Short mmCIF file of C-alpha atoms in Angstrom, two decimals:
data_model
loop_
_atom_site.label_atom_id
_atom_site.label_comp_id
_atom_site.label_asym_id
_atom_site.label_seq_id
_atom_site.Cartn_x
_atom_site.Cartn_y
_atom_site.Cartn_z
CA UNK A 263 92.87 69.64 116.24
CA UNK A 264 93.72 68.11 113.25
CA UNK A 265 90.29 69.10 111.37
CA UNK A 266 90.66 72.76 112.67
CA UNK A 267 94.21 72.89 111.57
CA UNK A 268 93.33 71.82 108.04
CA UNK A 269 90.22 74.20 107.70
CA UNK A 270 92.45 77.45 108.87
CA UNK A 271 95.08 76.33 106.36
CA UNK A 272 92.45 76.12 103.44
CA UNK A 273 91.27 79.57 104.72
CA UNK A 274 94.49 81.21 104.29
CA UNK A 275 95.12 79.57 100.72
CA UNK A 276 92.06 81.14 99.79
CA UNK A 277 92.25 84.23 100.75
CA UNK A 278 96.27 84.43 98.77
CA UNK A 279 94.82 83.18 95.91
CA UNK A 280 92.27 85.67 95.64
CA UNK A 281 94.24 87.91 93.19
CA UNK A 282 95.89 84.99 91.42
CA UNK A 283 93.97 85.56 87.93
CA UNK A 284 95.62 88.66 87.44
CA UNK A 285 99.10 91.20 87.19
CA UNK A 286 99.64 92.73 90.57
CA UNK A 287 99.76 96.56 89.23
CA UNK A 288 103.72 98.25 90.30
CA UNK A 289 102.86 100.92 92.10
CA UNK A 290 105.39 104.04 92.68
CA UNK A 291 105.41 108.01 92.98
CA UNK A 292 103.14 110.07 90.65
CA UNK A 293 104.86 111.31 87.62
CA UNK A 294 104.55 113.90 85.11
CA UNK A 295 101.79 113.42 82.75
CA UNK A 296 102.79 112.34 79.21
CA UNK A 297 102.85 114.95 76.26
CA UNK A 298 99.92 114.87 74.04
CA UNK A 299 100.50 114.20 70.69
CA UNK A 300 98.49 112.56 67.57
CA UNK A 301 95.31 112.20 66.98
CA UNK A 302 92.59 112.66 69.72
CA UNK A 303 90.47 109.46 70.26
CA UNK A 304 87.25 109.93 72.59
CA UNK A 305 86.41 107.42 75.00
CA UNK A 306 83.13 105.88 73.97
CA UNK A 307 81.81 105.96 78.17
CA UNK A 308 78.33 103.60 76.68
CA UNK A 309 80.76 100.85 75.12
CA UNK A 310 83.56 101.23 78.03
CA UNK A 311 83.24 99.08 80.87
CA UNK A 312 85.15 99.00 84.22
CA UNK A 313 85.06 95.83 86.66
CA UNK A 314 85.87 95.54 90.38
CA UNK A 315 86.69 92.29 92.28
CA UNK A 316 87.43 92.26 96.02
CA UNK A 317 86.63 89.50 98.74
CA UNK A 318 85.43 89.87 102.23
CA UNK A 319 85.66 87.28 104.87
CA UNK A 320 89.05 86.27 104.60
CA UNK A 321 88.82 85.06 100.63
CA UNK A 322 85.50 83.70 101.45
CA UNK A 323 83.22 85.77 100.33
CA UNK A 324 83.50 87.29 96.81
CA UNK A 325 82.18 90.72 95.88
CA UNK A 326 82.04 92.43 92.59
CA UNK A 327 80.26 94.88 90.52
CA UNK A 328 81.02 97.90 87.58
CA UNK A 329 82.01 101.35 87.43
CA UNK A 330 81.35 103.62 85.08
CA UNK A 331 83.63 105.99 82.78
CA UNK A 332 82.46 109.66 82.99
CA UNK A 333 84.61 110.99 80.38
CA UNK A 334 88.21 110.95 78.68
CA UNK A 335 90.45 110.81 75.57
CA UNK A 336 93.18 108.81 74.14
CA UNK A 337 96.55 109.95 71.81
CA UNK A 338 97.50 107.91 68.96
CA UNK A 339 100.59 109.28 67.10
CA UNK A 340 102.53 106.69 64.62
CA UNK A 341 99.91 103.61 65.35
CA UNK A 342 100.76 104.04 69.11
CA UNK A 343 98.85 105.40 72.02
CA UNK A 344 101.06 108.59 73.27
CA UNK A 345 98.87 109.42 76.48
CA UNK A 346 95.38 109.71 77.61
CA UNK A 347 92.85 110.15 80.40
CA UNK A 348 89.86 109.09 81.52
CA UNK A 349 87.58 110.20 84.93
CA UNK A 350 85.84 106.93 86.62
CA UNK A 351 82.25 107.73 88.62
CA UNK A 352 82.68 106.15 91.95
CA UNK A 353 79.27 107.75 93.34
CA UNK A 354 78.18 105.52 90.33
CA UNK A 355 79.73 102.43 91.70
CA UNK A 356 77.77 99.07 91.69
CA UNK A 357 77.97 95.91 93.41
CA UNK A 358 76.21 92.80 91.64
CA UNK A 359 73.57 91.51 93.44
CA UNK A 360 75.10 87.84 93.09
CA UNK A 361 78.08 88.57 95.04
CA UNK A 362 76.02 89.01 97.89
CA UNK A 363 74.23 85.87 99.23
CA UNK A 364 74.35 85.72 103.05
CA UNK A 365 71.23 86.03 104.58
CA UNK A 366 70.29 89.43 105.64
CA UNK A 367 72.92 91.28 103.50
CA UNK A 368 72.27 93.35 100.52
CA UNK A 369 74.16 94.51 97.62
CA UNK A 370 72.44 98.21 97.90
CA UNK A 371 73.47 98.40 101.59
CA UNK A 372 77.44 97.74 100.79
CA UNK A 373 76.62 99.95 98.12
CA UNK A 374 75.73 102.40 100.17
CA UNK A 375 79.00 101.02 102.58
CA UNK A 376 81.67 101.68 99.86
CA UNK A 377 80.36 104.98 99.20
CA UNK A 378 80.54 106.23 102.93
CA UNK A 379 83.58 108.25 104.15
CA UNK A 380 84.75 104.48 105.62
CA UNK A 381 86.13 103.65 102.32
CA UNK A 382 85.45 105.82 98.88
CA UNK A 383 83.71 109.01 100.81
CA UNK A 384 82.00 109.63 97.52
CA UNK A 385 80.10 112.77 98.81
CA UNK A 386 83.85 114.58 99.08
CA UNK A 387 85.58 112.59 96.09
CA UNK A 388 82.97 111.65 93.59
CA UNK A 389 85.54 110.54 90.82
CA UNK A 390 88.36 108.62 90.26
CA UNK A 391 90.78 109.89 87.46
CA UNK A 392 93.72 107.90 85.60
CA UNK A 393 96.32 109.88 83.81
CA UNK A 394 98.87 108.07 81.53
CA UNK A 395 102.15 108.51 82.05
CA UNK A 396 104.13 106.45 79.77
CA UNK A 397 102.81 103.39 77.47
CA UNK A 398 106.13 100.79 76.51
CA UNK A 399 105.66 98.09 74.44
CA UNK A 400 105.36 94.67 76.15
CA UNK A 401 108.38 92.32 75.82
CA UNK A 402 107.62 88.20 76.51
CA UNK A 403 110.59 87.75 77.42
CA UNK A 404 111.04 89.94 79.83
CA UNK A 405 107.96 90.27 81.83
CA UNK A 406 104.83 88.06 82.50
CA UNK A 407 101.82 88.49 82.42
CA UNK A 408 98.66 86.19 83.37
CA UNK A 409 96.90 88.67 80.46
CA UNK A 410 96.34 86.90 77.24
CA UNK A 411 97.59 89.09 74.32
CA UNK A 412 99.38 91.56 76.42
CA UNK A 413 101.04 94.37 73.95
CA UNK A 414 102.21 97.06 76.19
CA UNK A 415 103.04 98.26 79.22
CA UNK A 416 101.26 101.38 80.85
CA UNK A 417 101.95 103.27 83.70
CA UNK A 418 99.47 106.22 84.76
CA UNK A 419 98.65 108.67 87.64
CA UNK A 420 95.82 106.70 89.53
CA UNK A 421 94.08 109.13 91.67
CA UNK A 422 91.81 107.87 94.55
CA UNK A 423 90.37 110.41 96.88
CA UNK A 424 92.94 112.66 98.16
CA UNK A 425 96.08 110.53 97.05
CA UNK A 426 97.28 109.76 93.71
CA UNK A 427 99.70 107.36 92.84
CA UNK A 428 101.51 105.92 89.43
CA UNK A 429 100.54 102.43 88.62
CA UNK A 430 102.24 100.06 85.35
CA UNK A 431 100.26 97.07 84.16
CA UNK A 432 100.27 95.08 81.14
CA UNK A 433 97.32 96.09 78.30
CA UNK A 434 96.12 94.52 75.55
CA UNK A 435 95.93 97.39 72.79
CA UNK A 436 94.39 97.30 69.63
CA UNK A 437 94.36 100.75 67.31
CA UNK A 438 92.99 101.31 64.00
CA UNK A 439 92.06 104.26 61.72
CA UNK A 440 88.83 105.19 63.33
CA UNK A 441 88.99 103.80 67.07
CA UNK A 442 91.30 102.10 70.07
CA UNK A 443 90.38 99.21 71.97
CA UNK A 444 92.14 98.34 75.16
CA UNK A 445 91.85 95.66 77.67
CA UNK A 446 93.30 95.07 81.02
CA UNK A 447 92.91 92.95 84.46
CA UNK A 448 95.21 93.80 87.33
CA UNK A 449 95.24 94.41 90.56
CA UNK A 450 96.29 96.91 93.27
CA UNK A 451 96.22 97.37 97.09
CA UNK A 452 93.78 99.78 98.09
CA UNK A 453 95.90 100.67 101.73
CA UNK A 454 98.49 102.26 99.08
CA UNK A 455 96.12 104.69 99.11
CA UNK A 456 95.25 104.92 102.41
CA UNK A 457 92.09 103.15 102.08
CA UNK A 458 91.34 101.40 105.07
CA UNK A 459 88.09 100.51 107.26
CA UNK A 460 88.32 101.65 110.36
CA UNK A 461 92.02 101.55 111.28
CA UNK A 462 94.40 99.97 108.96
CA UNK A 463 94.83 96.20 110.34
CA UNK A 464 92.20 96.34 112.53
CA UNK A 465 89.48 92.73 112.83
CA UNK A 466 87.33 94.67 110.74
CA UNK A 467 90.12 95.41 108.01
CA UNK A 468 91.92 92.24 107.96
CA UNK A 469 88.25 91.03 106.82
CA UNK A 470 88.49 92.80 104.12
CA UNK A 471 91.11 91.88 101.09
CA UNK A 472 93.47 94.74 100.60
CA UNK A 473 93.95 93.73 97.12
CA UNK A 474 91.12 94.66 94.41
CA UNK A 475 91.13 93.79 91.16
CA UNK A 476 90.26 96.04 87.98
CA UNK A 477 89.24 95.02 84.80
CA UNK A 478 88.45 97.29 81.98
CA UNK A 479 87.85 96.72 78.41
CA UNK A 480 88.34 100.63 76.47
CA UNK A 481 86.61 102.12 73.65
CA UNK A 482 87.67 105.03 72.03
CA UNK A 483 86.58 106.69 68.45
CA UNK A 484 88.77 109.03 66.42
CA UNK A 485 87.37 112.31 66.40
#
């Protein structure tokens, strides 16, 4: 009995630590998009990368992969990002083959399931969207971030399927005359957008982490 209790406790601890490597994004109601001012920088969809990570089986089976960016722009004025938007190609979501190691399981099957109506339903909603609503300086005396070198707090409306919520997360932004780079890693709760497998709270849904870690390295060039 003692051994069973310790194993169960270990499982809970591992599950709880699944998102400990990134900041939990603050989530709220949809906000007004920031006004477009200044110069326009086009997002380089080849150089820009978006990574995702979640867990299965109570935290014991990590799943991860990449998603491509379709298009987007950033606005820069007086050396600061003022606005921007980009679309994410959910129909092109890829599961890393090294994240699916169980016998009889295939990354291609997981990709198909994630794209099905059980999750993102890409036939109806092939893309996600992010629209910046506010960019503020990051103050390390007021906020504590797990992202090294954070320079800004970015807020924006994230649309997944037919639901839009505002999220805020730390980012490291570097601006030059010719380009902008931005890096962030944060965690969102998929259930806030109504993305649940079967019914929320069901055993099948419980085994899949609600927390999904999103990381992006964004590159944009001045038009």
